[in-house]
mmCIF file of C-alpha atoms in Angstrom:
data_model
loop_
_atom_site.group_PDB
_atom_site.id
_atom_site.type_symbol
_atom_site.label_atom_id
_atom_site.label_comp_id
_atom_site.label_asym_id
_atom_site.label_seq_id
_atom_site.Cartn_x
_atom_site.Cartn_y
_atom_site.Cartn_z
ATOM 1 C CA UNK P 877 0.000 0.000 0.000
ATOM 2 C CA UNK P 878 0.987 3.611 -0.448
ATOM 3 C CA UNK P 879 1.566 4.131 3.270
ATOM 4 C CA UNK P 880 4.433 1.628 3.105
ATOM 5 C CA UNK P 881 6.403 3.627 0.561
ATOM 6 C CA UNK P 882 9.756 4.995 1.687
ATOM 7 C CA UNK P 883 9.162 8.505 0.372
ATOM 8 C CA UNK P 884 6.314 10.152 2.238
ATOM 9 C CA UNK P 885 4.011 12.228 0.085
ATOM 10 C CA UNK P 886 3.165 15.628 1.552
ATOM 11 C CA UNK P 887 1.348 18.800 0.550
ATOM 12 C CA UNK P 888 4.654 20.088 -0.824
ATOM 13 C CA UNK P 889 3.333 18.388 -4.002
ATOM 14 C CA UNK P 890 0.560 20.197 -5.875
ATOM 15 C CA UNK P 891 -1.197 16.925 -6.739
ATOM 16 C CA UNK P 892 -1.402 16.001 -3.067
ATOM 17 C CA UNK P 893 -2.937 19.410 -2.263
ATOM 18 C CA UNK P 894 -5.464 18.843 -5.057
ATOM 19 C CA UNK P 895 -6.459 15.453 -3.625
ATOM 20 C CA UNK P 896 -6.869 16.886 -0.122
ATOM 21 C CA UNK P 897 -8.996 19.766 -1.403
ATOM 22 C CA UNK P 898 -11.122 17.466 -3.543
ATOM 23 C CA UNK P 899 -11.739 15.199 -0.537
ATOM 24 C CA UNK P 900 -12.590 18.353 1.435
ATOM 25 C CA UNK P 901 -15.152 19.478 -1.133
ATOM 26 C CA UNK P 902 -16.746 16.026 -1.063
ATOM 27 C CA UNK P 903 -17.115 15.895 2.733
ATOM 28 C CA UNK P 904 -18.553 19.419 2.808
ATOM 29 C CA UNK P 905 -21.165 18.500 0.184
ATOM 30 C CA UNK P 906 -22.044 15.293 2.008
ATOM 31 C CA UNK P 907 -22.201 17.117 5.354
ATOM 32 C CA UNK P 908 -24.708 19.607 3.943
ATOM 33 C CA UNK P 909 -26.924 16.779 2.704
ATOM 34 C CA UNK P 910 -26.664 14.876 5.981
ATOM 35 C CA UNK P 911 -27.582 18.014 7.961
ATOM 36 C CA UNK P 912 -30.682 18.405 5.774
ATOM 37 C CA UNK P 913 -31.765 14.928 6.923
ATOM 38 C CA UNK P 914 -31.443 15.858 10.617
ATOM 39 C CA UNK P 915 -35.099 16.706 11.232
ATOM 40 C CA UNK P 916 -37.552 15.684 13.982
ATOM 41 C CA UNK P 917 -38.586 11.992 13.835
ATOM 42 C CA UNK P 918 -35.647 11.041 11.593
ATOM 43 C CA UNK P 919 -33.737 7.799 12.276
ATOM 44 C CA UNK P 920 -30.078 8.329 13.154
ATOM 45 C CA UNK P 921 -29.217 4.907 11.715
ATOM 46 C CA UNK P 922 -30.782 5.811 8.372
ATOM 47 C CA UNK P 923 -29.009 9.186 8.355
ATOM 48 C CA UNK P 924 -25.648 7.484 8.982
ATOM 49 C CA UNK P 925 -26.302 4.920 6.231
ATOM 50 C CA UNK P 926 -27.276 7.762 3.888
ATOM 51 C CA UNK P 927 -24.056 9.669 4.683
ATOM 52 C CA UNK P 928 -21.823 6.647 4.092
ATOM 53 C CA UNK P 929 -23.507 5.850 0.776
ATOM 54 C CA UNK P 930 -22.970 9.448 -0.364
ATOM 55 C CA UNK P 931 -19.295 9.351 0.649
ATOM 56 C CA UNK P 932 -18.760 6.188 -1.405
ATOM 57 C CA UNK P 933 -20.722 7.523 -4.378
ATOM 58 C CA UNK P 934 -18.915 10.869 -4.431
ATOM 59 C CA UNK P 935 -15.390 9.472 -4.030
ATOM 60 C CA UNK P 936 -16.008 6.872 -6.753
ATOM 61 C CA UNK P 937 -16.487 9.667 -9.304
ATOM 62 C CA UNK P 938 -13.004 11.200 -8.965
ATOM 63 C CA UNK P 939 -9.530 10.139 -10.162
ATOM 64 C CA UNK P 940 -10.957 7.258 -12.174
ATOM 65 C CA UNK P 941 -7.843 7.041 -14.362
ATOM 66 C CA UNK P 942 -5.652 6.187 -11.348
ATOM 67 C CA UNK P 943 -6.707 2.540 -11.250
ATOM 68 C CA UNK P 944 -4.514 1.634 -8.270
ATOM 69 C CA UNK P 945 -5.708 4.639 -6.270
ATOM 70 C CA UNK P 946 -7.701 3.792 -3.156
ATOM 71 C CA UNK P 947 -10.499 6.129 -2.114
ATOM 72 C CA UNK P 948 -13.654 6.139 -0.069
ATOM 73 C CA UNK P 949 -14.712 6.622 3.536
ATOM 74 C CA UNK P 950 -12.064 7.895 5.935
ATOM 75 C CA UNK P 951 -14.501 8.082 8.846
ATOM 76 C CA UNK P 952 -17.977 6.589 8.877
ATOM 77 C CA UNK P 953 -20.879 9.015 9.338
ATOM 78 C CA UNK P 954 -21.779 9.493 13.014
ATOM 79 C CA UNK P 955 -24.686 11.438 14.505
ATOM 80 C CA UNK P 956 -24.132 11.822 18.263
ATOM 81 C CA UNK P 957 -26.980 13.588 20.054
ATOM 82 C CA UNK P 958 -27.097 15.749 23.198
ATOM 83 C CA UNK P 959 -24.940 14.112 25.926
ATOM 84 C CA UNK P 960 -23.559 11.489 23.529
ATOM 85 C CA UNK P 961 -20.058 12.788 22.843
ATOM 86 C CA UNK P 962 -18.974 10.862 19.756
ATOM 87 C CA UNK P 963 -18.956 7.801 17.463
ATOM 88 C CA UNK P 964 -22.683 6.948 17.517
ATOM 89 C CA UNK P 965 -23.323 5.166 14.215
ATOM 90 C CA UNK P 966 -25.616 2.192 14.907
ATOM 91 C CA UNK P 967 -25.732 -0.955 12.788
ATOM 92 C CA UNK P 968 -29.095 -2.685 12.073
ATOM 93 C CA UNK P 969 -28.873 -5.036 15.085
ATOM 94 C CA UNK P 970 -28.249 -2.175 17.542
ATOM 95 C CA UNK P 971 -30.678 0.327 19.084
ATOM 96 C CA UNK P 972 -31.493 3.310 16.894
ATOM 97 C CA UNK P 973 -32.158 6.877 18.035
ATOM 98 C CA UNK P 974 -34.988 9.023 16.674
ATOM 99 C CA UNK P 975 -34.242 12.748 16.516
ATOM 100 C CA UNK P 976 -36.447 15.150 18.456
ATOM 101 C CA UNK P 977 -37.118 18.872 18.069
ATOM 102 C CA UNK P 978 -34.400 20.828 19.875
ATOM 103 C CA UNK P 979 -31.862 17.972 20.018
ATOM 104 C CA UNK P 980 -28.229 19.017 19.609
ATOM 105 C CA UNK P 981 -26.884 16.723 16.874
ATOM 106 C CA UNK P 982 -23.165 16.382 16.126
ATOM 107 C CA UNK P 983 -22.473 15.105 12.598
ATOM 108 C CA UNK P 984 -18.985 13.690 12.051
ATOM 109 C CA UNK P 985 -17.647 12.129 8.809
ATOM 110 C CA UNK P 986 -14.642 11.868 6.509
ATOM 111 C CA UNK P 987 -13.439 10.838 3.048
ATOM 112 C CA UNK P 988 -10.086 10.144 1.442
ATOM 113 C CA UNK P 989 -8.647 10.171 -2.032
ATOM 114 C CA UNK P 990 -5.491 8.081 -2.448
ATOM 115 C CA UNK P 991 -5.182 8.042 1.344
ATOM 116 C CA UNK P 992 -5.293 11.842 1.695
ATOM 117 C CA UNK P 993 -7.912 12.408 4.366
ATOM 118 C CA UNK P 994 -10.444 15.193 4.889
ATOM 119 C CA UNK P 995 -12.674 15.062 7.962
ATOM 120 C CA UNK P 996 -15.369 17.393 9.246
ATOM 121 C CA UNK P 997 -17.864 17.754 12.087
ATOM 122 C CA UNK P 998 -20.673 20.230 12.684
ATOM 123 C CA UNK P 999 -23.338 20.671 15.368
ATOM 124 C CA UNK P 1000 -26.945 21.586 14.581
ATOM 125 C CA UNK P 1001 -30.087 22.146 16.605
ATOM 126 C CA UNK P 1002 -32.718 19.772 15.198
ATOM 127 C CA UNK P 1003 -35.637 21.743 13.819
ATOM 128 C CA UNK P 1004 -33.635 24.979 13.589
ATOM 129 C CA UNK P 1005 -34.726 28.256 15.139
ATOM 130 C CA UNK P 1006 -33.211 30.138 18.061
ATOM 131 C CA UNK P 1007 -31.021 28.247 20.523
ATOM 132 C CA UNK P 1008 -30.930 29.507 24.098
ATOM 133 C CA UNK P 1009 -29.688 28.587 27.576
ATOM 134 C CA UNK P 1010 -26.954 25.994 28.007
ATOM 135 C CA UNK P 1011 -27.343 24.787 24.413
ATOM 136 C CA UNK P 1012 -26.394 28.278 23.204
ATOM 137 C CA UNK P 1013 -23.490 28.422 25.667
ATOM 138 C CA UNK P 1014 -21.951 25.145 24.519
ATOM 139 C CA UNK P 1015 -22.475 25.884 20.818
ATOM 140 C CA UNK P 1016 -20.741 29.264 21.091
ATOM 141 C CA UNK P 1017 -17.953 27.845 23.261
ATOM 142 C CA UNK P 1018 -17.216 25.109 20.712
ATOM 143 C CA UNK P 1019 -17.488 27.465 17.748
ATOM 144 C CA UNK P 1020 -15.221 30.141 19.224
ATOM 145 C CA UNK P 1021 -12.706 27.534 20.429
ATOM 146 C CA UNK P 1022 -12.491 26.114 16.905
ATOM 147 C CA UNK P 1023 -12.078 29.610 15.424
ATOM 148 C CA UNK P 1024 -9.308 30.374 17.927
ATOM 149 C CA UNK P 1025 -7.618 27.078 17.051
ATOM 150 C CA UNK P 1026 -7.700 27.998 13.357
ATOM 151 C CA UNK P 1027 -5.855 31.244 14.131
ATOM 152 C CA UNK P 1028 -3.207 29.402 16.169
ATOM 153 C CA UNK P 1029 -2.609 26.609 13.638
ATOM 154 C CA UNK P 1030 0.418 28.263 12.102
ATOM 155 C CA UNK P 1031 3.997 27.075 11.591
ATOM 156 C CA UNK P 1032 6.099 27.891 14.655
ATOM 157 C CA UNK P 1033 3.221 27.752 17.154
ATOM 158 C CA UNK P 1034 2.979 24.979 19.755
ATOM 159 C CA UNK P 1035 0.131 22.523 20.264
ATOM 160 C CA UNK P 1036 -0.436 23.509 23.898
ATOM 161 C CA UNK P 1037 -1.291 27.069 22.851
ATOM 162 C CA UNK P 1038 -4.508 25.625 21.386
ATOM 163 C CA UNK P 1039 -5.094 23.399 24.429
ATOM 164 C CA UNK P 1040 -4.938 26.403 26.754
ATOM 165 C CA UNK P 1041 -7.091 28.726 24.620
ATOM 166 C CA UNK P 1042 -9.848 26.104 24.236
ATOM 167 C CA UNK P 1043 -9.896 25.764 28.026
ATOM 168 C CA UNK P 1044 -10.165 29.528 28.559
ATOM 169 C CA UNK P 1045 -12.896 30.078 25.963
ATOM 170 C CA UNK P 1046 -14.944 27.188 27.355
ATOM 171 C CA UNK P 1047 -14.703 28.667 30.861
ATOM 172 C CA UNK P 1048 -16.097 31.988 29.607
ATOM 173 C CA UNK P 1049 -19.303 30.092 28.728
ATOM 174 C CA UNK P 1050 -19.336 27.957 31.886
ATOM 175 C CA UNK P 1051 -18.309 24.881 29.870
ATOM 176 C CA UNK P 1052 -15.397 22.427 29.682
ATOM 177 C CA UNK P 1053 -13.600 20.707 26.794
ATOM 178 C CA UNK P 1054 -13.949 16.909 26.790
ATOM 179 C CA UNK P 1055 -11.006 15.542 28.747
ATOM 180 C CA UNK P 1056 -8.177 13.909 26.818
ATOM 181 C CA UNK P 1057 -9.663 14.250 23.328
ATOM 182 C CA UNK P 1058 -6.978 14.436 20.625
ATOM 183 C CA UNK P 1059 -6.750 16.312 17.319
ATOM 184 C CA UNK P 1060 -4.229 14.506 15.127
ATOM 185 C CA UNK P 1061 -1.822 15.355 12.378
ATOM 186 C CA UNK P 1062 -2.996 13.641 9.155
ATOM 187 C CA UNK P 1063 -0.711 11.708 6.823
ATOM 188 C CA UNK P 1064 -1.346 9.556 3.770
ATOM 189 C CA UNK P 1065 -3.468 6.586 4.894
ATOM 190 C CA UNK P 1066 -3.040 7.651 8.521
ATOM 191 C CA UNK P 1067 -5.751 9.411 10.494
ATOM 192 C CA UNK P 1068 -3.708 9.526 13.725
ATOM 193 C CA UNK P 1069 -0.291 10.987 12.879
ATOM 194 C CA UNK P 1070 2.529 11.535 15.378
ATOM 195 C CA UNK P 1071 1.744 15.105 16.410
ATOM 196 C CA UNK P 1072 -1.485 15.896 18.211
ATOM 197 C CA UNK P 1073 -3.347 18.557 20.168
ATOM 198 C CA UNK P 1074 -4.952 17.479 23.457
ATOM 199 C CA UNK P 1075 -8.069 18.931 25.058
ATOM 200 C CA UNK P 1076 -8.475 19.467 28.804
ATOM 201 C CA UNK P 1077 -5.672 17.077 29.856
ATOM 202 C CA UNK P 1078 -5.426 15.612 33.354
ATOM 203 C CA UNK P 1079 -2.104 16.136 35.149
ATOM 204 C CA UNK P 1080 -1.018 12.650 34.112
ATOM 205 C CA UNK P 1081 -2.045 13.243 30.475
ATOM 206 C CA UNK P 1082 -0.199 16.576 30.418
ATOM 207 C CA UNK P 1083 2.992 14.832 31.524
ATOM 208 C CA UNK P 1084 2.643 12.052 28.955
ATOM 209 C CA UNK P 1085 1.399 14.081 25.984
ATOM 210 C CA UNK P 1086 4.299 15.452 23.967
ATOM 211 C CA UNK P 1087 4.695 19.107 23.124
ATOM 212 C CA UNK P 1088 4.937 19.696 19.400
ATOM 213 C CA UNK P 1089 5.562 22.616 17.062
ATOM 214 C CA UNK P 1090 3.505 23.023 13.897
ATOM 215 C CA UNK P 1091 5.496 23.051 10.655
ATOM 216 C CA UNK P 1092 4.874 24.027 7.049
ATOM 217 C CA UNK P 1093 3.493 21.240 4.830
ATOM 218 C CA UNK P 1094 1.700 19.546 7.722
ATOM 219 C CA UNK P 1095 -2.017 18.657 7.760
ATOM 220 C CA UNK P 1096 -4.221 18.549 10.861
ATOM 221 C CA UNK P 1097 -7.745 17.436 11.763
ATOM 222 C CA UNK P 1098 -8.721 20.034 14.374
ATOM 223 C CA UNK P 1099 -11.469 18.540 16.541
ATOM 224 C CA UNK P 1100 -13.158 20.630 19.231
ATOM 225 C CA UNK P 1101 -15.592 18.930 21.644
ATOM 226 C CA UNK P 1102 -17.058 21.054 24.452
ATOM 227 C CA UNK P 1103 -19.474 20.048 27.240
ATOM 228 C CA UNK P 1104 -21.833 21.832 29.615
ATOM 229 C CA UNK P 1105 -20.825 19.254 32.241
ATOM 230 C CA UNK P 1106 -17.612 17.930 33.795
ATOM 231 C CA UNK P 1107 -16.049 17.197 30.423
ATOM 232 C CA UNK P 1108 -15.414 13.541 31.253
ATOM 233 C CA UNK P 1109 -16.414 10.898 28.697
ATOM 234 C CA UNK P 1110 -17.627 7.483 29.793
ATOM 235 C CA UNK P 1111 -18.747 4.314 28.046
ATOM 236 C CA UNK P 1112 -22.373 3.222 28.493
ATOM 237 C CA UNK P 1113 -24.256 0.245 27.048
ATOM 238 C CA UNK P 1114 -23.942 1.372 23.418
ATOM 239 C CA UNK P 1115 -21.829 -1.070 21.416
ATOM 240 C CA UNK P 1116 -18.902 0.175 19.386
ATOM 241 C CA UNK P 1117 -19.391 -0.063 15.605
ATOM 242 C CA UNK P 1118 -16.321 1.830 14.301
ATOM 243 C CA UNK P 1119 -12.850 0.295 14.412
ATOM 244 C CA UNK P 1120 -9.396 0.712 12.874
ATOM 245 C CA UNK P 1121 -6.596 -1.746 12.083
ATOM 246 C CA UNK P 1122 -3.398 -1.336 14.098
ATOM 247 C CA UNK P 1123 0.176 -2.391 13.261
ATOM 248 C CA UNK P 1124 0.137 -5.240 15.814
ATOM 249 C CA UNK P 1125 0.775 -8.844 14.688
ATOM 250 C CA UNK P 1126 -0.970 -11.929 16.070
ATOM 251 C CA UNK P 1127 -1.919 -15.346 14.687
ATOM 252 C CA UNK P 1128 -5.710 -15.453 15.022
ATOM 253 C CA UNK P 1129 -7.197 -18.763 16.176
ATOM 254 C CA UNK P 1130 -10.790 -18.543 14.949
ATOM 255 C CA UNK P 1131 -11.637 -18.947 11.273
ATOM 256 C CA UNK P 1132 -14.297 -16.200 11.533
ATOM 257 C CA UNK P 1133 -11.679 -13.818 12.956
ATOM 258 C CA UNK P 1134 -9.163 -14.617 10.202
ATOM 259 C CA UNK P 1135 -11.773 -14.054 7.468
ATOM 260 C CA UNK P 1136 -12.892 -10.811 9.075
ATOM 261 C CA UNK P 1137 -9.325 -9.507 9.518
ATOM 262 C CA UNK P 1138 -8.440 -10.416 5.930
ATOM 263 C CA UNK P 1139 -11.426 -8.409 4.686
ATOM 264 C CA UNK P 1140 -10.434 -5.459 6.887
ATOM 265 C CA UNK P 1141 -6.921 -5.420 5.433
ATOM 266 C CA UNK P 1142 -8.070 -5.749 1.823
ATOM 267 C CA UNK P 1143 -11.098 -3.466 1.941
ATOM 268 C CA UNK P 1144 -10.147 -0.778 4.469
ATOM 269 C CA UNK P 1145 -6.399 -1.000 5.089
ATOM 270 C CA UNK P 1146 -5.500 1.345 7.940
ATOM 271 C CA UNK P 1147 -8.643 3.496 7.564
ATOM 272 C CA UNK P 1148 -11.364 3.450 10.225
ATOM 273 C CA UNK P 1149 -14.357 1.350 9.209
ATOM 274 C CA UNK P 1150 -17.902 0.585 10.361
ATOM 275 C CA UNK P 1151 -19.193 -2.964 10.902
ATOM 276 C CA UNK P 1152 -22.136 -2.073 8.644
ATOM 277 C CA UNK P 1153 -19.769 -2.138 5.644
ATOM 278 C CA UNK P 1154 -19.522 -5.955 5.952
ATOM 279 C CA UNK P 1155 -22.057 -8.103 4.102
ATOM 280 C CA UNK P 1156 -22.550 -10.479 7.024
ATOM 281 C CA UNK P 1157 -22.990 -8.413 10.174
ATOM 282 C CA UNK P 1158 -23.174 -11.460 12.489
ATOM 283 C CA UNK P 1159 -19.847 -12.814 11.182
ATOM 284 C CA UNK P 1160 -18.240 -9.380 11.500
ATOM 285 C CA UNK P 1161 -19.414 -8.982 15.094
ATOM 286 C CA UNK P 1162 -18.020 -12.407 15.893
ATOM 287 C CA UNK P 1163 -14.711 -11.846 14.120
ATOM 288 C CA UNK P 1164 -14.023 -8.425 15.601
ATOM 289 C CA UNK P 1165 -13.932 -9.737 19.192
ATOM 290 C CA UNK P 1166 -10.714 -11.779 18.905
ATOM 291 C CA UNK P 1167 -9.103 -9.032 16.801
ATOM 292 C CA UNK P 1168 -9.807 -6.418 19.490
ATOM 293 C CA UNK P 1169 -8.734 -8.726 22.329
ATOM 294 C CA UNK P 1170 -5.321 -9.101 20.704
ATOM 295 C CA UNK P 1171 -5.070 -5.435 19.680
ATOM 296 C CA UNK P 1172 -5.062 -6.113 15.922
ATOM 297 C CA UNK P 1173 -7.992 -3.720 15.721
ATOM 298 C CA UNK P 1174 -8.790 -0.805 18.008
ATOM 299 C CA UNK P 1175 -12.305 0.467 18.759
ATOM 300 C CA UNK P 1176 -13.655 4.018 18.555
ATOM 301 C CA UNK P 1177 -15.805 3.815 21.665
ATOM 302 C CA UNK P 1178 -19.170 5.563 21.910
ATOM 303 C CA UNK P 1179 -18.709 8.006 24.794
ATOM 304 C CA UNK P 1180 -21.244 9.908 26.886
ATOM 305 C CA UNK P 1181 -21.375 12.842 29.261
ATOM 306 C CA UNK P 1182 -23.747 12.666 32.224
ATOM 307 C CA UNK P 1183 -27.475 12.596 31.310
ATOM 308 C CA UNK P 1184 -28.897 16.089 30.943
ATOM 309 C CA UNK P 1185 -25.600 17.632 29.797
ATOM 310 C CA UNK P 1186 -24.977 18.804 26.232
ATOM 311 C CA UNK P 1187 -21.906 18.412 24.008
ATOM 312 C CA UNK P 1188 -21.110 20.454 20.881
ATOM 313 C CA UNK P 1189 -18.477 19.651 18.258
ATOM 314 C CA UNK P 1190 -16.781 21.416 15.383
ATOM 315 C CA UNK P 1191 -14.017 19.738 13.378
ATOM 316 C CA UNK P 1192 -12.124 20.934 10.330
ATOM 317 C CA UNK P 1193 -9.152 19.857 8.232
ATOM 318 C CA UNK P 1194 -6.345 22.338 7.720
ATOM 319 C CA UNK P 1195 -3.314 22.471 5.392
ATOM 320 C CA UNK P 1196 -0.267 24.429 6.559
ATOM 321 C CA UNK P 1197 1.093 25.774 3.276
ATOM 322 C CA UNK P 1198 3.738 28.454 2.607
ATOM 323 C CA UNK P 1199 0.933 30.708 1.310
ATOM 324 C CA UNK P 1200 -0.904 30.410 4.610
ATOM 325 C CA UNK P 1201 -3.214 28.143 6.569
ATOM 326 C CA UNK P 1202 -5.963 26.648 4.417
ATOM 327 C CA UNK P 1203 -9.095 25.289 6.098
ATOM 328 C CA UNK P 1204 -10.503 22.838 3.547
ATOM 329 C CA UNK P 1205 -13.508 21.512 5.471
ATOM 330 C CA UNK P 1206 -16.238 23.028 7.597
ATOM 331 C CA UNK P 1207 -19.498 24.869 7.044
ATOM 332 C CA UNK P 1208 -20.452 28.412 8.125
ATOM 333 C CA UNK P 1209 -21.955 28.755 11.603
ATOM 334 C CA UNK P 1210 -24.544 31.443 12.323
ATOM 335 C CA UNK P 1211 -23.794 32.867 15.773
ATOM 336 C CA UNK P 1212 -26.992 34.947 15.617
ATOM 337 C CA UNK P 1213 -29.064 31.805 16.262
ATOM 338 C CA UNK P 1214 -27.599 31.574 19.792
ATOM 339 C CA UNK P 1215 -29.212 33.605 22.565
ATOM 340 C CA UNK P 1216 -27.193 33.735 25.789
ATOM 341 C CA UNK P 1217 -26.131 36.372 28.292
ATOM 342 C CA UNK P 1218 -22.626 34.931 28.467
ATOM 343 C CA UNK P 1219 -19.897 36.537 26.393
ATOM 344 C CA UNK P 1220 -16.126 36.369 26.142
ATOM 345 C CA UNK P 1221 -14.766 39.082 28.430
ATOM 346 C CA UNK P 1222 -11.044 38.242 28.275
ATOM 347 C CA UNK P 1223 -9.453 40.955 26.054
ATOM 348 C CA UNK P 1224 -6.680 38.626 24.855
ATOM 349 C CA UNK P 1225 -9.202 36.025 23.684
ATOM 350 C CA UNK P 1226 -11.270 38.679 21.937
ATOM 351 C CA UNK P 1227 -8.170 40.058 20.230
ATOM 352 C CA UNK P 1228 -7.321 36.570 18.960
ATOM 353 C CA UNK P 1229 -10.861 35.907 17.720
ATOM 354 C CA UNK P 1230 -11.062 39.309 16.046
ATOM 355 C CA UNK P 1231 -7.750 38.820 14.243
ATOM 356 C CA UNK P 1232 -7.951 38.088 10.542
ATOM 357 C CA UNK P 1233 -7.861 34.558 9.186
ATOM 358 C CA UNK P 1234 -6.905 35.908 5.787
ATOM 359 C CA UNK P 1235 -3.612 37.083 4.405
ATOM 360 C CA UNK P 1236 -5.051 38.791 1.366
ATOM 361 C CA UNK P 1237 -8.261 40.322 0.009
ATOM 362 C CA UNK P 1238 -11.405 40.108 2.097
ATOM 363 C CA UNK P 1239 -14.783 39.010 0.803
ATOM 364 C CA UNK P 1240 -18.145 40.360 1.866
ATOM 365 C CA UNK P 1241 -20.161 38.039 4.025
ATOM 366 C CA UNK P 1242 -23.592 37.919 5.614
ATOM 367 C CA UNK P 1243 -24.022 39.284 9.117
ATOM 368 C CA UNK P 1244 -23.433 36.599 11.731
ATOM 369 C CA UNK P 1245 -21.952 34.139 9.237
ATOM 370 C CA UNK P 1246 -18.368 32.948 9.491
ATOM 371 C CA UNK P 1247 -15.547 32.615 6.982
ATOM 372 C CA UNK P 1248 -16.077 30.335 3.978
ATOM 373 C CA UNK P 1249 -14.755 26.785 4.090
ATOM 374 C CA UNK P 1250 -11.297 27.696 2.861
ATOM 375 C CA UNK P 1251 -9.453 30.465 4.619
ATOM 376 C CA UNK P 1252 -5.891 31.622 4.485
ATOM 377 C CA UNK P 1253 -3.837 32.952 7.338
ATOM 378 C CA UNK P 1254 -0.475 34.565 7.006
ATOM 379 C CA UNK P 1255 2.276 32.156 7.930
#
């Protein structure tokens, strides 16, 4: 596979930039269509299935002449509602969730072209209209934290600058980032590169998590998850459906496990995958157990905050190019929909948020709307 090649392909190559941007355009289009499906009485399972089908359809239409090029889903569509933090993407045998008016729904998905990954996440209030109270607080906290992160994702800056700013902005809205969540550097066929940005680390996590400096030609998936509660994720009864192959080696004993693992390697490689992508769900559920027990495959657990709390998420993919920082995924967020008495009072935070994300000409935009999906910041 391409990730085994000695020479690592980076965005120093124009073709690689093109593939990233094309993947970014696809996930933005799919995200818009998935959001349109997030209405009262809609099935989350059906929305997730719809999103994954779109991702496969859209990626199949590009780079057809590169016959050896792999492309498709880089992260299966998830719709995590209210206090569910992440990775809710139920398969047919698992419990569904039906959306209700006023639910806070986090949509998370990704695509890749030739292993070059673009991911995105966006939070919407089901049914639209004005959002008030704690829902408005957490939405604004997550939005502003992601906008601050965008302005700090520049060559020469350190990862902990983003960690600290996300913490401060959340506090202004009486919220907390989800503890220990990581935003990873992206590489070809690798969704969890070496460098990462940690949210709300414990003392132990802060000691273990390495400091890193951003550099030109790097790519990051900036993921901001903010809670109205303690900010601590916990597993409940919801079964995991999304997994990823590791680099571990083990001789599997069960035939079902060997068949499952062989299909994972051939069909998904090192990309995350959903059990729903396998023809025989029962066989996949059986095969995954031994693989996980021996660390050949790692799970993306479905995590929850305490009942009654709310979690908001914004995620975007960013390219650190010599011409500036290019955000290639993400949709505009209308701050005017949020009604809360809380505001950011810290002058340093306001100065950061009011600083330009562009290095050149400005475009007119609607009141309350944010920058378009691709922005440039001076390096």
